[in-house]
C-alpha positions as MATLAB code, in Angstrom:
seq = 'MEELSELLLQRRRKVDALWEAGVNPYPNDFKPLHTSADVVAAYGDTEQFDASGEQYIVAGRMLARRSFGKAAFIQLQDRKGRIQVYVKKDEVGAEAFETFESFDIGDIIGIEGFPFRTKTGELSLHAKQIRLLVKSLHPLPEKFHGLTDLETRYRQRYVDLIVNPEARDVFIKRSRIVNLIRGFMAGRDFLEVETPMMHPIPGGATARPFVTHHNALDMQLFLRIAPELYLKRLVVGGLERVFEINRNFRNEGISVRHNPEFTMMEFYQAYATYEELMDFTEELFCHVAQEILGTLDFTCQGNEISFKRPWKRLTVREAILEHGDIDAKQLDDRDLALAYARGLGLDLPQDIGYGKLVMEIFDEVVEHKLIQPTFITAYPTEVSPLSRKNDHNPDIVDRFELIIGGREIANAFSELNDPVDQKERFLSQVAEKNKGDEEAHYMDEDYVRALEYGMPPTAGEGIGIDRLVMLLTDSASIRDVILFPQLRKEMK';
ca = [
      -2.900  -17.179   15.094;
      -3.669  -18.438   18.606;
      -2.755  -15.034   20.035;
      -4.983  -13.290   17.492;
      -7.831  -15.660   18.236;
      -7.561  -14.865   21.952;
      -7.671  -11.118   21.178;
     -10.781  -11.643   19.075;
     -12.374  -13.604   21.893;
     -11.525  -10.868   24.388;
     -13.251   -8.263   22.252;
     -16.302  -10.421   21.771;
     -16.507  -10.880   25.536;
     -16.411   -7.099   25.906;
     -19.358   -6.815   23.501;
     -21.301   -9.338   25.576;
     -20.443   -7.458   28.777;
     -21.644   -4.167   27.274;
     -24.963   -5.703   26.283;
     -25.348   -7.180   29.772;
     -24.618   -3.746   31.307;
     -27.346   -2.187   29.168;
     -24.904   -0.440   26.799;
     -25.583   -0.803   23.071;
     -22.175   -1.261   21.365;
     -23.712   -0.295   17.994;
     -26.055    2.695   18.544;
     -27.355    4.794   15.660;
     -28.452    8.046   17.282;
     -25.216   10.033   17.571;
     -24.845   12.866   15.055;
     -21.421   14.489   14.684;
     -21.759   18.173   13.821;
     -18.066   18.920   13.271;
     -14.871   17.344   11.964;
     -11.295   17.439   13.171;
     -10.599   19.931   10.383;
     -13.232   22.309   11.773;
     -11.361   22.474   15.080;
      -8.033   23.031   13.337;
      -9.513   25.703   11.068;
     -10.930   27.598   14.035;
      -8.044   27.264   16.492;
      -5.018   25.933   14.640;
      -3.294   29.333   14.461;
      -4.335   30.841   17.749;
      -3.399   30.568   21.380;
      -6.613   32.304   22.465;
      -9.722   30.301   23.271;
     -13.280   31.416   23.801;
     -13.925   31.691   27.526;
     -17.417   30.330   26.966;
     -15.853   27.042   25.891;
     -17.310   26.502   22.396;
     -18.479   22.898   22.110;
     -17.549   20.583   19.259;
     -19.281   17.295   18.546;
     -17.086   14.887   16.591;
     -16.934   11.173   15.855;
     -14.117    8.965   14.674;
     -11.924    5.954   15.225;
      -9.612    5.736   18.251;
      -6.098    5.042   16.949;
      -4.012    5.532   20.087;
      -4.402    5.988   23.841;
      -2.148    7.076   26.699;
      -3.684    6.500   30.117;
      -2.790    8.274   33.376;
      -5.057    6.667   35.952;
      -8.073    8.971   36.066;
      -7.310   10.626   32.712;
      -6.173    9.691   29.221;
      -5.191   11.190   25.885;
      -6.508    9.528   22.741;
      -6.002   10.089   19.017;
      -9.286   10.335   17.114;
      -9.386    9.965   13.310;
     -12.296   11.066   11.137;
     -12.624   11.664    7.398;
     -10.738   14.964    7.617;
      -7.764   13.914    9.712;
      -6.789   13.367   13.334;
      -7.130   15.285   16.579;
      -6.082   14.611   20.142;
      -8.791   14.252   22.801;
      -8.296   14.594   26.567;
     -10.627   12.387   28.615;
     -10.810   13.029   32.372;
     -12.896   11.006   34.828;
     -14.116   14.073   36.725;
     -15.380   15.663   33.487;
     -17.163   12.772   31.765;
     -18.401   11.062   34.944;
     -17.338    7.895   36.715;
     -19.734    5.573   34.862;
     -18.806    6.882   31.391;
     -15.102    6.762   32.284;
     -15.395    3.157   33.446;
     -16.997    2.248   30.122;
     -14.319    4.243   28.304;
     -11.597    2.174   29.959;
     -12.977   -0.894   28.179;
     -12.626    0.787   24.767;
     -10.059   -0.732   22.404;
      -7.890    0.750   19.690;
     -10.040    0.712   16.551;
     -13.336    1.451   18.304;
     -15.426    4.268   16.845;
     -16.456    6.806   19.464;
     -18.343   10.066   19.759;
     -16.978   13.071   21.633;
     -18.473   16.347   22.774;
     -15.935   18.801   24.139;
     -14.188   22.150   23.903;
     -10.801   23.012   22.323;
      -7.684   23.809   24.313;
      -3.928   23.498   24.077;
      -1.907   21.088   26.180;
       1.236   22.113   28.041;
       3.223   21.020   24.985;
       1.108   23.260   22.766;
      -0.880   20.566   20.953;
      -4.391   21.548   19.910;
      -6.808   19.114   21.552;
     -10.421   18.610   22.530;
     -11.313   18.400   26.220;
     -14.083   15.791   26.405;
     -17.240   16.619   28.305;
     -19.075   13.545   27.002;
     -17.758   10.338   25.466;
     -19.685    7.472   23.956;
     -18.999    4.185   22.198;
     -20.531    4.125   18.715;
     -19.051    0.959   17.208;
     -17.120   -1.827   18.906;
     -14.259   -3.062   16.709;
     -13.785   -6.815   16.911;
     -10.468   -6.957   15.046;
      -7.293   -5.381   16.432;
      -5.536   -2.916   14.145;
      -1.948   -3.587   13.012;
       0.799   -2.920   15.538;
       1.261    0.805   16.135;
       4.847    1.348   15.073;
       4.921   -0.920   12.029;
       1.429   -0.431   10.657;
       0.072   -2.425    7.743;
       3.144   -2.904    5.558;
       2.502   -6.208    3.742;
       1.409   -5.184    0.239;
      -0.818   -8.206   -0.347;
      -2.722   -7.509    2.879;
      -2.924   -3.780    2.120;
      -4.544   -4.455   -1.265;
      -6.824   -7.235   -0.036;
      -7.907   -5.433    3.157;
      -7.957   -1.898    1.786;
     -10.324   -0.877    4.584;
      -7.551   -1.515    7.129;
      -4.954    0.157    4.887;
      -7.079    3.318    4.787;
      -7.492    3.299    8.571;
      -3.838    3.017    9.513;
      -1.890    4.456    6.569;
      -2.535    8.178    6.053;
      -0.509    8.145    2.834;
      -2.955    5.623    1.330;
      -5.890    7.857    2.224;
      -4.073   10.801    0.663;
      -3.558    8.937   -2.632;
      -7.252    8.199   -3.023;
      -8.302   11.686   -1.983;
      -5.968   13.029   -4.669;
      -7.349   10.536   -7.159;
     -10.851   11.852   -6.598;
      -9.621   15.429   -6.984;
      -7.788   14.557  -10.211;
     -10.922   13.060  -11.753;
     -13.001   16.057  -10.688;
     -10.427   18.461  -12.148;
     -10.492   16.588  -15.445;
     -14.290   16.710  -15.527;
     -14.248   20.440  -14.863;
     -11.630   21.031  -17.548;
     -13.651   19.109  -20.137;
     -16.940   20.780  -19.228;
     -15.247   24.170  -19.465;
     -14.408   23.383  -23.089;
     -17.958   22.458  -24.023;
     -17.552   18.677  -23.867;
     -20.619   16.633  -22.949;
     -20.118   13.780  -20.487;
     -21.902   10.602  -21.609;
     -22.210    6.951  -20.632;
     -21.941    4.109  -23.125;
     -22.508    0.358  -22.710;
     -20.258   -1.813  -20.571;
     -21.460   -5.005  -22.292;
     -20.837   -5.156  -26.030;
     -22.133   -7.654  -28.586;
     -18.863   -7.077  -30.494;
     -15.668   -6.071  -28.679;
     -13.821   -3.193  -30.292;
     -12.012    0.092  -29.908;
      -8.674   -1.429  -28.899;
      -6.507   -4.469  -29.454;
      -7.026   -6.684  -26.426;
      -8.529   -9.979  -25.323;
     -12.021   -9.398  -23.902;
     -13.830  -10.964  -20.975;
     -16.776  -13.030  -22.186;
     -20.154  -13.306  -20.481;
     -23.649  -14.505  -21.363;
     -27.042  -12.813  -21.126;
     -29.611  -15.436  -20.206;
     -32.826  -13.644  -21.215;
     -31.479  -12.721  -24.659;
     -29.507  -15.972  -24.912;
     -26.532  -14.162  -26.403;
     -22.822  -13.860  -25.822;
     -21.589  -10.477  -24.654;
     -18.170   -8.987  -24.003;
     -17.124   -6.628  -21.234;
     -15.921   -3.572  -23.056;
     -12.261   -3.134  -23.838;
     -12.878    0.501  -24.878;
     -15.861    2.845  -25.405;
     -14.391    4.248  -28.633;
     -16.778    2.925  -31.258;
     -19.858    3.977  -29.278;
     -18.486    7.449  -28.593;
     -17.784    7.937  -32.307;
     -21.328    6.821  -33.096;
     -22.405    9.776  -30.929;
     -20.223   12.119  -32.997;
     -22.003   10.782  -36.082;
     -25.255   11.625  -34.308;
     -24.237   15.274  -33.890;
     -22.759   15.270  -30.363;
     -19.593   16.898  -31.600;
     -17.673   16.972  -28.295;
     -18.148   14.004  -25.963;
     -16.172   12.348  -23.189;
     -16.573    9.425  -20.827;
     -14.676    8.501  -17.654;
     -15.340    4.887  -16.838;
     -14.047    1.336  -16.575;
     -12.540   -0.818  -19.304;
     -11.909   -4.561  -18.983;
      -9.089   -6.452  -20.648;
      -8.354  -10.122  -20.145;
      -4.624   -9.665  -19.837;
      -1.814  -10.187  -17.356;
      -1.476   -8.388  -14.028;
       1.576   -6.242  -13.344;
       2.593   -2.974  -11.701;
       1.137   -1.250  -14.801;
      -1.827   -3.487  -15.598;
      -5.052   -4.410  -13.831;
      -7.810   -6.354  -15.659;
     -10.249   -3.498  -14.985;
      -9.014    0.058  -15.140;
     -10.288    3.605  -15.588;
      -9.931    5.564  -18.804;
     -11.138    8.880  -20.079;
     -11.922    8.875  -23.776;
     -12.980   12.016  -25.590;
     -13.772   12.967  -29.176;
     -13.816   16.388  -30.788;
     -15.223   17.029  -34.235;
     -13.244   19.267  -36.598;
     -10.018   18.707  -34.671;
      -6.781   16.916  -35.541;
      -4.357   14.843  -33.527;
      -1.884   17.754  -33.569;
      -4.453   19.933  -31.805;
      -5.000   17.219  -29.212;
      -1.313   17.314  -28.319;
      -1.702   20.973  -27.338;
      -4.982   20.146  -25.568;
      -3.323   17.332  -23.597;
      -0.474   19.566  -22.483;
      -2.995   22.122  -21.212;
      -5.051   19.465  -19.384;
      -2.105   17.778  -17.682;
      -0.509   21.070  -16.662;
      -3.821   22.274  -15.215;
      -4.257   19.109  -13.140;
      -0.637   19.008  -11.943;
      -0.669   22.664  -10.917;
      -3.878   22.203   -8.934;
      -2.812   18.942   -7.261;
       0.889   19.581   -6.681;
       1.149   23.368   -6.898;
       3.999   22.977   -9.398;
       4.829   21.598  -12.852;
       8.082   20.050  -11.604;
       7.868   16.949   -9.427;
       9.499   13.616   -8.595;
       8.049   10.230   -9.480;
       9.855    7.039   -8.499;
      13.166    8.831   -8.282;
      12.786   10.611  -11.627;
      12.631   14.399  -11.851;
       9.785   15.201  -14.246;
       8.799   18.567  -15.667;
       5.465   19.388  -17.274;
       6.735   22.743  -18.514;
       5.718   23.276  -22.098;
       6.359   22.577  -24.900;
       6.754   18.800  -24.598;
       9.063   16.808  -26.846;
       7.652   15.290  -30.055;
       9.279   12.418  -31.957;
       8.149    9.984  -34.641;
       8.408    6.268  -33.874;
      11.323    6.061  -36.319;
      13.134    9.061  -34.821;
      12.732    7.658  -31.306;
      14.189    4.263  -32.265;
      17.157    5.871  -34.012;
      17.728    8.153  -31.010;
      17.495    5.507  -28.293;
      18.333    2.211  -30.027;
      21.681    0.900  -31.185;
      20.537    0.777  -34.825;
      21.059    3.001  -37.861;
      18.540    4.171  -40.454;
      19.704    1.638  -43.054;
      19.089   -1.279  -40.688;
      15.751    0.020  -39.496;
      14.425    0.651  -43.004;
      15.374   -2.842  -44.211;
      12.885   -5.410  -42.940;
      15.318   -8.338  -42.809;
      18.012   -6.293  -41.060;
      15.472   -4.910  -38.624;
      14.204   -8.430  -37.846;
      17.760   -9.604  -37.203;
      18.292   -6.629  -34.885;
      15.079   -7.422  -32.994;
      16.072  -11.046  -32.551;
      19.439   -9.856  -31.323;
      17.539   -8.040  -28.572;
      16.087  -11.381  -27.516;
      12.652  -10.864  -29.092;
      11.041  -14.100  -30.270;
       9.322  -12.956  -33.470;
       7.915  -15.015  -36.375;
       9.600  -14.792  -39.763;
       6.433  -13.462  -41.411;
       5.777  -10.637  -38.922;
       4.525   -7.481  -40.606;
       6.999   -4.624  -40.852;
       4.753   -2.270  -38.853;
       4.430   -4.749  -35.988;
       8.173   -5.387  -36.141;
       8.973   -1.692  -35.771;
       6.657   -1.424  -32.764;
       8.225   -4.487  -31.125;
      11.591   -2.767  -31.418;
      10.151    0.501  -30.087;
       8.590   -1.193  -27.072;
      11.841   -2.965  -26.254;
      14.409   -0.182  -26.668;
      12.571    3.133  -26.380;
       9.497    3.344  -24.167;
      11.175    2.791  -20.777;
      13.739    5.498  -21.587;
      11.164    8.264  -22.167;
      10.985    9.872  -18.731;
      10.055   13.452  -19.667;
       6.676   13.955  -21.378;
       7.120   12.878  -24.988;
       4.605   12.600  -27.819;
       5.436    9.713  -30.162;
       3.867   10.104  -33.609;
       3.728    8.448  -37.054;
       2.653    4.960  -35.972;
       2.481    2.203  -38.598;
      -0.923    1.790  -40.234;
      -0.660   -1.952  -39.622;
      -1.023   -1.504  -35.842;
      -3.592    1.323  -35.978;
      -6.811   -0.072  -37.478;
      -9.005    2.871  -36.381;
      -6.655    5.757  -37.230;
      -6.702    8.020  -40.259;
      -3.895    7.387  -42.744;
      -1.427   10.193  -43.219;
      -2.137   12.157  -46.409;
       1.511   12.055  -47.485;
       2.463    8.524  -46.383;
      -0.274    5.846  -46.246;
       2.059    3.478  -44.346;
       1.675    5.608  -41.218;
      -1.315    7.163  -39.457;
      -2.045   10.504  -37.811;
      -1.608    9.275  -34.271;
       0.332    9.913  -31.088;
       1.018    8.185  -27.822;
       2.063   10.216  -24.789;
       4.780    8.581  -22.709;
       5.851    9.908  -19.301;
       8.062    8.175  -16.773;
       8.592    5.292  -19.185;
       4.861    4.533  -19.371;
       2.174    5.138  -21.976;
      -0.285    7.606  -20.464;
      -2.441    8.559  -23.461;
      -3.195    7.425  -27.001;
      -4.839    9.622  -29.644;
      -5.380    9.966  -33.355;
      -7.223   11.698  -36.107;
     -10.123    9.327  -36.602;
     -10.667    7.220  -39.674;
     -14.020    8.351  -41.090;
     -13.855    6.719  -44.540;
     -16.285    3.768  -44.240;
     -14.736    1.862  -47.152;
     -11.239    2.114  -45.717;
     -12.563    1.197  -42.257;
     -14.295   -1.916  -43.553;
     -11.139   -3.021  -45.368;
      -9.123   -2.621  -42.179;
     -11.694   -4.566  -40.180;
     -11.455   -7.372  -42.745;
      -7.675   -7.316  -42.405;
      -8.056   -7.596  -38.621;
     -10.471  -10.514  -39.033;
      -7.852  -12.260  -41.156;
      -5.311  -11.728  -38.377;
      -7.770  -13.130  -35.835;
      -8.302  -16.195  -38.014;
      -4.543  -16.709  -37.970;
      -4.638  -16.824  -34.173;
      -4.248  -13.192  -33.059;
      -6.649  -13.106  -30.090;
      -6.281   -9.322  -29.740;
      -7.245   -8.457  -33.324;
     -10.493   -6.576  -33.986;
     -13.788   -8.190  -34.880;
     -15.856   -6.988  -37.835;
     -18.377   -4.375  -36.659;
     -20.905   -3.898  -39.450;
     -23.033   -1.465  -37.458;
     -20.069    0.827  -36.849;
     -19.276    0.804  -40.569;
     -22.941    1.647  -41.218;
     -22.682    4.566  -38.798;
     -19.677    5.900  -40.727;
     -21.674    5.583  -43.935;
     -24.050    8.206  -42.548;
     -21.044   10.506  -42.255;
     -18.775   11.316  -39.305;
     -17.219   14.788  -39.396;
     -13.430   15.027  -39.318;
     -12.691   14.095  -35.703;
      -9.810   13.577  -33.316;
     -10.085   11.329  -30.266;
      -7.977   10.385  -27.285;
      -7.846    7.940  -24.411;
      -6.080    8.842  -21.158;
      -5.223    6.248  -18.514;
      -6.568    7.723  -15.282;
      -4.839    5.131  -13.092;
      -1.442    5.803  -14.649;
      -1.919    9.558  -14.419;
      -2.737    9.179  -10.719;
       0.359    6.998  -10.275;
       2.416    9.767  -11.830;
       1.012   12.577   -9.686;
       1.091   10.607   -6.417;
       4.523    9.029   -6.894;
       3.029    5.531   -6.731;
       5.074    2.520   -7.812;
       2.220    0.184   -8.756;
      -1.207    0.542  -10.331;
      -2.493   -1.421   -7.325;
      -1.538    1.523   -5.126;
      -4.077    3.770   -6.898;
      -6.973    1.316   -7.374;
      -9.002    0.866   -4.214;
      -9.695   -2.812   -4.790;
      -7.259   -4.254   -7.366;
      -7.751   -7.741   -8.747;
      -5.905  -10.380   -6.692;
      -5.573  -14.124   -6.641;
      -8.061  -15.988   -4.484;
      -7.243  -15.695   -0.804;
      -5.652  -18.807    0.617;
      -7.496  -20.115    3.670;
];
């Protein structure tokens, strides 16, 4: 800490010296006209250079410097990448070179120069003018080790993005993934909408909400756990294909798969079924993967994954029988199934509903084993309060979850549009909440009223954007794909 403090003091003294010498260390009149990528695009594949010496004006952060007395090579990083710059005293002038010698790693500088290749063949810019644009007061992490501490990388993402190119690449890919999804949806006549972030009644998923208060209205509000019920209100209103990409908030634990705020895409299509959405999801994911990775076969966290169609489809029951050490007779008998679950180490109450019991077993013995894309269908009605019951078996619903790499990536179902059935299920959820289930649904009378006006047969789906980005960028933690993940308070 003492060494760092001395470095900070040294840089502050340099700022004072620049001011005293009449040099503004924070000017605002330099306009870069090019990027490092422009130079590479023009000269990256050629050994020939324009004799007239075409000038490029770039700006970026100095990440490295090698000095040779009256000359130096520096590495300049801008938003498009890095390029080497050659700075020679005779070219930029003695006064500018003297100022340049006081520059530190991390300073932002402006360069005007012409492209050339060094004796080793590296494409570089030969500086004709050099200028300090921003004086950095904090030293960057040590060159050869970089910023490796995960806590610091997440908390000081700005430094992570400066020194770790792979971090920059993840977030550039994330932006591209979201844009590809938007384009895919728009190309299929879906309308992008925005729905409220603050809800008077939380709903659309089973989760504990964050609670806030609106002073002017003097009312309690909840940060949304899902946009589902508002999006389906829009389907009632005649917007038959809608989607939203935005944040959800759930007051739950933090892990490599969970952040209290996260990004989802939810979409709803009238006159569609959950079976059709399985085909739709395959098309969407394959489109995004092909554009981002150039292939449908890739590696994520050591697992070889293939998006080649068709993807596997199993019912919850089939998946448990395939991956769990249990036979059909045990699984179909509630008492035997409960004994099996307890044998797995699950602490479950004696009066647990059979549907919840089955899903506890599934979560424990199946989900982490599903590495290749797999649609799991036929979920218990008990755990699916917004899904349409199956016409042939009312104990299950027309629903699927998509699991890839051992993680749930998407959840979809044919929507429940019977207002009487929906109200009964809400009442059942309220009873569960009164028993102490903090994640159970509230009663939403206005949503029931909306259904009473008539919602066409509809299928809807939610896709976890963060988890999809993790998958396509081979990221181990959700914190690696969220620019500013939630962290504990910083210790002083």
